[in-house]
PDB file of C-alpha atoms in Angstrom:
ATOM      1  CA  UNK A   5       2.113 -12.964 -13.495  1.00 88.00           C
ATOM      2  CA  UNK A   6       2.632 -16.388 -11.957  1.00 94.00           C
ATOM      3  CA  UNK A   7       0.792 -16.794  -8.630  1.00 96.00           C
ATOM      4  CA  UNK A   8       2.250 -18.942  -5.840  1.00 96.00           C
ATOM      5  CA  UNK A   9      -0.509 -19.618  -3.287  1.00 96.00           C
ATOM      6  CA  UNK A  10       0.493 -20.835   0.179  1.00 95.00           C
ATOM      7  CA  UNK A  11      -1.733 -21.748   3.118  1.00 91.00           C
ATOM      8  CA  UNK A  12       0.733 -20.266   5.614  1.00 92.00           C
ATOM      9  CA  UNK A  13       4.172 -18.667   5.537  1.00 90.00           C
ATOM     10  CA  UNK A  14       6.337 -16.620   7.871  1.00 88.00           C
ATOM     11  CA  UNK A  15       6.299 -13.614   5.525  1.00 90.00           C
ATOM     12  CA  UNK A  16       5.370 -13.394   1.853  1.00 91.00           C
ATOM     13  CA  UNK A  17       8.189 -10.869   1.350  1.00 91.00           C
ATOM     14  CA  UNK A  18      10.763 -13.204   2.911  1.00 90.00           C
ATOM     15  CA  UNK A  19       9.495 -16.179   0.898  1.00 92.00           C
ATOM     16  CA  UNK A  20       9.671 -14.089  -2.261  1.00 93.00           C
ATOM     17  CA  UNK A  21      13.301 -13.149  -1.535  1.00 91.00           C
ATOM     18  CA  UNK A  22      14.282 -16.819  -1.501  1.00 90.00           C
ATOM     19  CA  UNK A  23      12.744 -17.297  -4.940  1.00 92.00           C
ATOM     20  CA  UNK A  24      14.468 -14.179  -6.245  1.00 90.00           C
ATOM     21  CA  UNK A  25      17.817 -15.746  -5.282  1.00 85.00           C
ATOM     22  CA  UNK A  26      17.027 -18.419  -7.894  1.00 83.00           C
ATOM     23  CA  UNK A  27      16.575 -15.622 -10.482  1.00 82.00           C
ATOM     24  CA  UNK A  28      12.789 -15.864 -10.460  1.00 86.00           C
ATOM     25  CA  UNK A  29      10.983 -12.601 -11.263  1.00 82.00           C
ATOM     26  CA  UNK A  30       7.602 -11.122 -12.138  1.00 88.00           C
ATOM     27  CA  UNK A  31       5.520 -13.311  -9.825  1.00 96.00           C
ATOM     28  CA  UNK A  32       3.216 -13.016  -6.802  1.00 97.00           C
ATOM     29  CA  UNK A  33       3.319 -14.881  -3.493  1.00 96.00           C
ATOM     30  CA  UNK A  34      -0.126 -15.133  -1.892  1.00 96.00           C
ATOM     31  CA  UNK A  35      -0.674 -16.537   1.621  1.00 94.00           C
ATOM     32  CA  UNK A  36      -3.805 -17.265   3.641  1.00 93.00           C
ATOM     33  CA  UNK A  37      -1.896 -16.487   6.817  1.00 90.00           C
ATOM     34  CA  UNK A  38       1.478 -15.112   7.915  1.00 81.00           C
ATOM     35  CA  UNK A  39       3.165 -16.089  11.161  1.00 81.00           C
ATOM     36  CA  UNK A  40       5.660 -13.189  11.055  1.00 70.00           C
ATOM     37  CA  UNK A  41       4.044 -10.525   8.919  1.00 67.00           C
ATOM     38  CA  UNK A  42       6.174  -7.408   8.594  1.00 61.00           C
ATOM     39  CA  UNK A  43       5.233  -3.755   8.531  1.00 57.00           C
ATOM     40  CA  UNK A  44       7.479  -0.813   7.814  1.00 53.00           C
ATOM     41  CA  UNK A  45      10.533  -0.212  10.028  1.00 45.00           C
ATOM     42  CA  UNK A  46      10.378  -3.745  11.402  1.00 57.00           C
ATOM     43  CA  UNK A  47       6.921  -3.327  12.902  1.00 63.00           C
ATOM     44  CA  UNK A  48       4.599  -6.315  13.251  1.00 62.00           C
ATOM     45  CA  UNK A  49       1.772  -6.744  10.758  1.00 59.00           C
ATOM     46  CA  UNK A  50      -0.934  -8.957  12.265  1.00 63.00           C
ATOM     47  CA  UNK A  51      -1.806 -11.510   9.595  1.00 72.00           C
ATOM     48  CA  UNK A  52      -4.640 -13.648  10.899  1.00 82.00           C
ATOM     49  CA  UNK A  53      -6.673 -15.890   8.632  1.00 87.00           C
ATOM     50  CA  UNK A  54      -9.318 -14.058   6.649  1.00 92.00           C
ATOM     51  CA  UNK A  55      -7.060 -11.223   5.562  1.00 93.00           C
ATOM     52  CA  UNK A  56      -5.353 -10.780   2.218  1.00 96.00           C
ATOM     53  CA  UNK A  57      -1.549 -11.021   2.248  1.00 94.00           C
ATOM     54  CA  UNK A  58       0.625 -11.063  -0.849  1.00 96.00           C
ATOM     55  CA  UNK A  59       3.929  -9.885  -2.309  1.00 96.00           C
ATOM     56  CA  UNK A  60       4.501  -8.806  -5.887  1.00 96.00           C
ATOM     57  CA  UNK A  61       7.999  -9.238  -7.315  1.00 96.00           C
ATOM     58  CA  UNK A  62       8.986  -7.227 -10.380  1.00 93.00           C
ATOM     59  CA  UNK A  63      12.202  -6.356 -12.164  1.00 92.00           C
ATOM     60  CA  UNK A  64      13.099  -2.703 -11.384  1.00 91.00           C
ATOM     61  CA  UNK A  65      14.840  -2.524 -14.758  1.00 90.00           C
ATOM     62  CA  UNK A  66      11.544  -3.215 -16.537  1.00 91.00           C
ATOM     63  CA  UNK A  67       9.351  -0.831 -14.538  1.00 91.00           C
ATOM     64  CA  UNK A  68      10.095   2.477 -12.826  1.00 94.00           C
ATOM     65  CA  UNK A  69      10.028   1.674  -9.070  1.00 94.00           C
ATOM     66  CA  UNK A  70       8.977   5.239  -8.194  1.00 94.00           C
ATOM     67  CA  UNK A  71       5.893   4.894 -10.388  1.00 96.00           C
ATOM     68  CA  UNK A  72       5.079   1.391  -9.156  1.00 96.00           C
ATOM     69  CA  UNK A  73       5.367   2.677  -5.580  1.00 94.00           C
ATOM     70  CA  UNK A  74       2.453   5.035  -6.277  1.00 96.00           C
ATOM     71  CA  UNK A  75       0.547   2.647  -8.520  1.00 97.00           C
ATOM     72  CA  UNK A  76       0.085  -0.149  -5.966  1.00 97.00           C
ATOM     73  CA  UNK A  77      -1.866   1.948  -3.410  1.00 97.00           C
ATOM     74  CA  UNK A  78      -3.922   3.446  -6.239  1.00 98.00           C
ATOM     75  CA  UNK A  79      -4.926  -0.036  -7.391  1.00 98.00           C
ATOM     76  CA  UNK A  80      -5.811  -1.085  -3.838  1.00 98.00           C
ATOM     77  CA  UNK A  81      -8.033   1.962  -3.367  1.00 98.00           C
ATOM     78  CA  UNK A  82      -9.755   1.525  -6.726  1.00 98.00           C
ATOM     79  CA  UNK A  83     -10.297  -2.188  -6.079  1.00 98.00           C
ATOM     80  CA  UNK A  84     -11.769  -1.723  -2.601  1.00 98.00           C
ATOM     81  CA  UNK A  85     -14.065   1.026  -3.857  1.00 97.00           C
ATOM     82  CA  UNK A  86     -15.883  -1.632  -5.888  1.00 96.00           C
ATOM     83  CA  UNK A  87     -16.912  -3.387  -2.663  1.00 97.00           C
ATOM     84  CA  UNK A  88     -18.227  -0.490  -0.570  1.00 96.00           C
ATOM     85  CA  UNK A  89     -20.967   2.110  -0.881  1.00 95.00           C
ATOM     86  CA  UNK A  90     -19.951   5.055  -3.051  1.00 92.00           C
ATOM     87  CA  UNK A  91     -20.255   7.496  -0.141  1.00 93.00           C
ATOM     88  CA  UNK A  92     -17.511   5.702   1.844  1.00 96.00           C
ATOM     89  CA  UNK A  93     -14.160   7.434   1.485  1.00 97.00           C
ATOM     90  CA  UNK A  94     -11.099   5.266   0.925  1.00 98.00           C
ATOM     91  CA  UNK A  95      -7.770   7.002   0.548  1.00 97.00           C
ATOM     92  CA  UNK A  96      -3.994   6.889   0.875  1.00 96.00           C
ATOM     93  CA  UNK A  97      -2.190   8.225   3.923  1.00 94.00           C
ATOM     94  CA  UNK A  98       1.429   9.085   3.192  1.00 90.00           C
ATOM     95  CA  UNK A  99       3.328   7.195   2.154  1.00 86.00           C
ATOM     96  CA  UNK A 100       1.305   4.026   1.524  1.00 88.00           C
ATOM     97  CA  UNK A 101      -1.278   3.266   4.206  1.00 93.00           C
ATOM     98  CA  UNK A 102      -4.763   2.539   2.883  1.00 97.00           C
ATOM     99  CA  UNK A 103      -7.382   4.145   5.114  1.00 97.00           C
ATOM    100  CA  UNK A 104     -11.158   4.382   5.371  1.00 97.00           C
ATOM    101  CA  UNK A 105     -13.068   7.288   6.867  1.00 95.00           C
ATOM    102  CA  UNK A 106     -15.200   6.026   9.749  1.00 92.00           C
ATOM    103  CA  UNK A 107     -17.220   8.556  11.777  1.00 88.00           C
ATOM    104  CA  UNK A 108     -14.980  11.494  10.782  1.00 86.00           C
ATOM    105  CA  UNK A 109     -11.807   9.543  11.626  1.00 90.00           C
ATOM    106  CA  UNK A 110      -9.528   7.537   9.375  1.00 94.00           C
ATOM    107  CA  UNK A 111      -8.854   3.893  10.163  1.00 95.00           C
ATOM    108  CA  UNK A 112      -6.259   1.733   8.476  1.00 95.00           C
ATOM    109  CA  UNK A 113      -7.506  -1.118   6.302  1.00 97.00           C
ATOM    110  CA  UNK A 114      -4.308  -1.925   4.429  1.00 95.00           C
ATOM    111  CA  UNK A 115      -0.588  -1.339   4.283  1.00 92.00           C
ATOM    112  CA  UNK A 116       2.309  -1.749   1.885  1.00 94.00           C
ATOM    113  CA  UNK A 117       5.946  -2.668   2.511  1.00 90.00           C
ATOM    114  CA  UNK A 118       8.324  -2.052  -0.391  1.00 91.00           C
ATOM    115  CA  UNK A 119      11.812  -3.553  -0.511  1.00 91.00           C
ATOM    116  CA  UNK A 120      14.011  -2.455  -3.385  1.00 90.00           C
ATOM    117  CA  UNK A 121      17.440  -3.544  -4.633  1.00 86.00           C
ATOM    118  CA  UNK A 122      19.178  -3.362  -8.002  1.00 85.00           C
ATOM    119  CA  UNK A 123      17.867  -6.850  -8.791  1.00 85.00           C
ATOM    120  CA  UNK A 124      14.286  -6.800  -7.538  1.00 90.00           C
ATOM    121  CA  UNK A 125      11.374  -4.796  -6.214  1.00 94.00           C
ATOM    122  CA  UNK A 126       9.174  -6.615  -3.704  1.00 94.00           C
ATOM    123  CA  UNK A 127       5.869  -4.989  -2.800  1.00 95.00           C
ATOM    124  CA  UNK A 128       4.254  -6.608   0.230  1.00 94.00           C
ATOM    125  CA  UNK A 129       0.547  -5.913   0.689  1.00 96.00           C
ATOM    126  CA  UNK A 130      -1.711  -6.611   3.653  1.00 94.00           C
ATOM    127  CA  UNK A 131      -5.456  -5.875   3.560  1.00 96.00           C
ATOM    128  CA  UNK A 132      -7.879  -6.501   6.414  1.00 96.00           C
ATOM    129  CA  UNK A 133     -10.757  -8.270   4.677  1.00 97.00           C
ATOM    130  CA  UNK A 134     -12.570 -10.853   6.833  1.00 96.00           C
ATOM    131  CA  UNK A 135      -9.968 -11.238   9.594  1.00 93.00           C
ATOM    132  CA  UNK A 136     -10.885 -10.078  13.119  1.00 91.00           C
ATOM    133  CA  UNK A 137      -9.128  -6.874  14.189  1.00 92.00           C
ATOM    134  CA  UNK A 138      -7.097  -7.497  17.323  1.00 89.00           C
ATOM    135  CA  UNK A 139      -7.946  -5.433  20.374  1.00 90.00           C
ATOM    136  CA  UNK A 140      -4.473  -3.840  20.384  1.00 87.00           C
ATOM    137  CA  UNK A 141      -5.267  -1.977  17.164  1.00 87.00           C
ATOM    138  CA  UNK A 142      -9.060  -1.680  17.141  1.00 89.00           C
ATOM    139  CA  UNK A 143      -8.877   2.088  17.639  1.00 92.00           C
ATOM    140  CA  UNK A 144      -6.844   2.555  14.477  1.00 91.00           C
ATOM    141  CA  UNK A 145      -7.764  -0.341  12.177  1.00 94.00           C
ATOM    142  CA  UNK A 146     -10.875  -1.723  10.493  1.00 96.00           C
ATOM    143  CA  UNK A 147     -11.738  -4.681   8.257  1.00 96.00           C
ATOM    144  CA  UNK A 148     -13.734  -4.683   5.035  1.00 97.00           C
ATOM    145  CA  UNK A 149     -16.130  -7.148   6.666  1.00 97.00           C
ATOM    146  CA  UNK A 150     -16.974  -4.595   9.357  1.00 96.00           C
ATOM    147  CA  UNK A 151     -17.632  -1.931   6.745  1.00 96.00           C
ATOM    148  CA  UNK A 152     -19.928  -3.965   4.490  1.00 96.00           C
ATOM    149  CA  UNK A 153     -21.514  -6.064   7.246  1.00 95.00           C
ATOM    150  CA  UNK A 154     -20.509  -9.524   6.057  1.00 96.00           C
ATOM    151  CA  UNK A 155     -17.814 -11.737   4.565  1.00 97.00           C
ATOM    152  CA  UNK A 156     -16.222 -10.693   1.284  1.00 97.00           C
ATOM    153  CA  UNK A 157     -14.514 -12.973  -1.251  1.00 97.00           C
ATOM    154  CA  UNK A 158     -10.897 -12.037  -0.597  1.00 96.00           C
ATOM    155  CA  UNK A 159      -9.575 -14.051  -3.556  1.00 96.00           C
ATOM    156  CA  UNK A 160     -11.904 -12.087  -5.825  1.00 98.00           C
ATOM    157  CA  UNK A 161     -10.438  -8.886  -4.368  1.00 98.00           C
ATOM    158  CA  UNK A 162      -6.957 -10.225  -5.061  1.00 98.00           C
ATOM    159  CA  UNK A 163      -7.901 -11.148  -8.628  1.00 98.00           C
ATOM    160  CA  UNK A 164      -9.495  -7.741  -9.246  1.00 98.00           C
ATOM    161  CA  UNK A 165      -6.432  -5.968  -7.863  1.00 98.00           C
ATOM    162  CA  UNK A 166      -3.932  -7.987  -9.879  1.00 98.00           C
ATOM    163  CA  UNK A 167      -5.865  -7.537 -13.117  1.00 98.00           C
ATOM    164  CA  UNK A 168      -6.055  -3.783 -12.537  1.00 98.00           C
ATOM    165  CA  UNK A 169      -2.361  -3.563 -11.631  1.00 98.00           C
ATOM    166  CA  UNK A 170      -1.278  -5.486 -14.721  1.00 97.00           C
ATOM    167  CA  UNK A 171      -3.572  -3.392 -16.941  1.00 97.00           C
ATOM    168  CA  UNK A 172      -1.994  -0.191 -15.642  1.00 97.00           C
ATOM    169  CA  UNK A 173       1.499  -1.579 -16.272  1.00 96.00           C
ATOM    170  CA  UNK A 174       0.504  -2.548 -19.807  1.00 96.00           C
ATOM    171  CA  UNK A 175      -0.919   0.921 -20.492  1.00 96.00           C
ATOM    172  CA  UNK A 176       2.250   2.527 -19.167  1.00 95.00           C
ATOM    173  CA  UNK A 177       4.405   0.262 -21.353  1.00 93.00           C
ATOM    174  CA  UNK A 178       2.254   1.035 -24.412  1.00 95.00           C
ATOM    175  CA  UNK A 179       2.299   4.760 -23.568  1.00 94.00           C
ATOM    176  CA  UNK A 180      -1.496   4.824 -23.362  1.00 97.00           C
ATOM    177  CA  UNK A 181      -1.010   6.698 -20.088  1.00 95.00           C
ATOM    178  CA  UNK A 182       2.055   8.455 -18.752  1.00 94.00           C
ATOM    179  CA  UNK A 183       3.700   8.493 -15.341  1.00 96.00           C
ATOM    180  CA  UNK A 184       2.220  11.853 -14.420  1.00 95.00           C
ATOM    181  CA  UNK A 185      -1.313  10.506 -14.797  1.00 97.00           C
ATOM    182  CA  UNK A 186      -0.387   7.983 -12.100  1.00 97.00           C
ATOM    183  CA  UNK A 187       0.933  10.796  -9.894  1.00 97.00           C
ATOM    184  CA  UNK A 188      -2.259  12.777 -10.496  1.00 97.00           C
ATOM    185  CA  UNK A 189      -4.363   9.804  -9.365  1.00 97.00           C
ATOM    186  CA  UNK A 190      -2.214   9.316  -6.277  1.00 97.00           C
ATOM    187  CA  UNK A 191      -2.787  12.966  -5.349  1.00 97.00           C
ATOM    188  CA  UNK A 192      -6.517  12.511  -5.928  1.00 97.00           C
ATOM    189  CA  UNK A 193      -6.669   9.701  -3.367  1.00 97.00           C
ATOM    190  CA  UNK A 194      -4.223  11.266  -0.897  1.00 96.00           C
ATOM    191  CA  UNK A 195      -5.685  12.267   2.458  1.00 95.00           C
ATOM    192  CA  UNK A 196      -2.499  14.134   3.395  1.00 93.00           C
ATOM    193  CA  UNK A 197      -2.234  16.585   0.493  1.00 94.00           C
ATOM    194  CA  UNK A 198      -3.210  20.051   1.694  1.00 93.00           C
ATOM    195  CA  UNK A 199      -3.431  18.911   5.322  1.00 93.00           C
ATOM    196  CA  UNK A 200      -1.377  19.680   8.415  1.00 93.00           C
ATOM    197  CA  UNK A 201       0.630  16.577   9.313  1.00 92.00           C
ATOM    198  CA  UNK A 202       3.197  15.228  11.716  1.00 90.00           C
ATOM    199  CA  UNK A 203       5.703  12.829  10.166  1.00 90.00           C
ATOM    200  CA  UNK A 204       7.933  10.528  12.205  1.00 86.00           C
ATOM    201  CA  UNK A 205      11.270  10.027  10.429  1.00 85.00           C
ATOM    202  CA  UNK A 206      13.576   7.016  10.716  1.00 79.00           C
ATOM    203  CA  UNK A 207      15.914   8.980  13.044  1.00 84.00           C
ATOM    204  CA  UNK A 208      12.920   9.533  15.406  1.00 83.00           C
ATOM    205  CA  UNK A 209      12.753  13.209  14.443  1.00 87.00           C
ATOM    206  CA  UNK A 210       9.237  14.593  13.961  1.00 90.00           C
ATOM    207  CA  UNK A 211       8.553  17.060  11.146  1.00 90.00           C
ATOM    208  CA  UNK A 212       5.331  19.074  11.257  1.00 90.00           C
ATOM    209  CA  UNK A 213       3.728  21.305   8.678  1.00 92.00           C
ATOM    210  CA  UNK A 214       1.276  21.627   5.826  1.00 94.00           C
ATOM    211  CA  UNK A 215       1.639  19.326   2.830  1.00 94.00           C
ATOM    212  CA  UNK A 216       1.896  21.524  -0.253  1.00 95.00           C
ATOM    213  CA  UNK A 217       2.675  18.955  -2.903  1.00 95.00           C
ATOM    214  CA  UNK A 218       3.484  15.318  -3.680  1.00 95.00           C
ATOM    215  CA  UNK A 219       5.854  14.024  -6.338  1.00 94.00           C
ATOM    216  CA  UNK A 220       7.606  10.759  -7.167  1.00 93.00           C
ATOM    217  CA  UNK A 221      10.237  11.429  -4.499  1.00 91.00           C
ATOM    218  CA  UNK A 222       7.987  12.233  -1.533  1.00 91.00           C
ATOM    219  CA  UNK A 223       5.928  15.057  -0.081  1.00 91.00           C
ATOM    220  CA  UNK A 224       6.761  18.743   0.227  1.00 94.00           C
ATOM    221  CA  UNK A 225       5.928  20.177   3.647  1.00 94.00           C
ATOM    222  CA  UNK A 226       5.892  23.796   4.707  1.00 93.00           C
ATOM    223  CA  UNK A 227       7.625  23.907   8.098  1.00 87.00           C
ATOM    224  CA  UNK A 228       8.733  26.781  10.306  1.00 86.00           C
ATOM    225  CA  UNK A 229      12.120  26.597   8.558  1.00 87.00           C
ATOM    226  CA  UNK A 230      10.594  26.647   5.069  1.00 89.00           C
ATOM    227  CA  UNK A 231       9.702  24.031   2.482  1.00 93.00           C
ATOM    228  CA  UNK A 232      11.114  20.570   3.140  1.00 89.00           C
ATOM    229  CA  UNK A 233      10.901  17.391   1.058  1.00 91.00           C
ATOM    230  CA  UNK A 234      10.167  14.222   3.029  1.00 90.00           C
ATOM    231  CA  UNK A 235      10.918  11.059   1.007  1.00 86.00           C
ATOM    232  CA  UNK A 236       9.640   8.635   3.632  1.00 81.00           C
ATOM    233  CA  UNK A 237       8.338   8.414   7.163  1.00 77.00           C
ATOM    234  CA  UNK A 238       5.303   7.468   9.219  1.00 78.00           C
ATOM    235  CA  UNK A 239       2.430   9.909   9.241  1.00 79.00           C
ATOM    236  CA  UNK A 240       1.284  10.071  12.876  1.00 75.00           C
ATOM    237  CA  UNK A 241      -1.240  12.893  12.559  1.00 71.00           C
ATOM    238  CA  UNK A 242      -3.413  14.395   9.833  1.00 78.00           C
ATOM    239  CA  UNK A 243      -5.789  17.315  10.333  1.00 77.00           C
TER     240      UNK A 243
END
């Protein structure tokens, strides 16, 4: 994939959209810093220098977006695992937060924002590598630097991730692995599967229950009313 490396941009996703309008596809926008980083549901993603911020643009007609949606967090987890001690747990909190277990609690180290149309799939990724964690989110977020006790080469992390991601796509295309192996891996890294959760939906409704299963369309929760499939939301509690 072609890599477009910028020193600063408002949002790698927004910059990518402008390039897509010129029929560009299958590329990555990488920025050292974002002035208006975006999280899910219009939330702010702090993007100070030292972090890793990039957007992957692929053609949804070439790759199954539902599979790619699970593959990206898998690749982030497997990449970060190379940089930490093997006893440190890194996992995926539904639907696509990357978390690290710190003193029996999970803290967020990365997030993913997916924007999908008929013409493109943009996957925005933010990972806290060497950037300082702002005081507003210190209770819930952590950087890789804090975990390992020193600076980490964030461009090496990016390179490792991209190589892994492209290798998975190639194996899927060559039928060396199938889509359900990707789903199996996602379940392996999920910290929500089998747990009691509270999910905030886009209509501000909260659904609570035990997560019984995960598939390509979301999670299946056992609520007081019975089994319910949740395609998307924000997981606000896991226990």
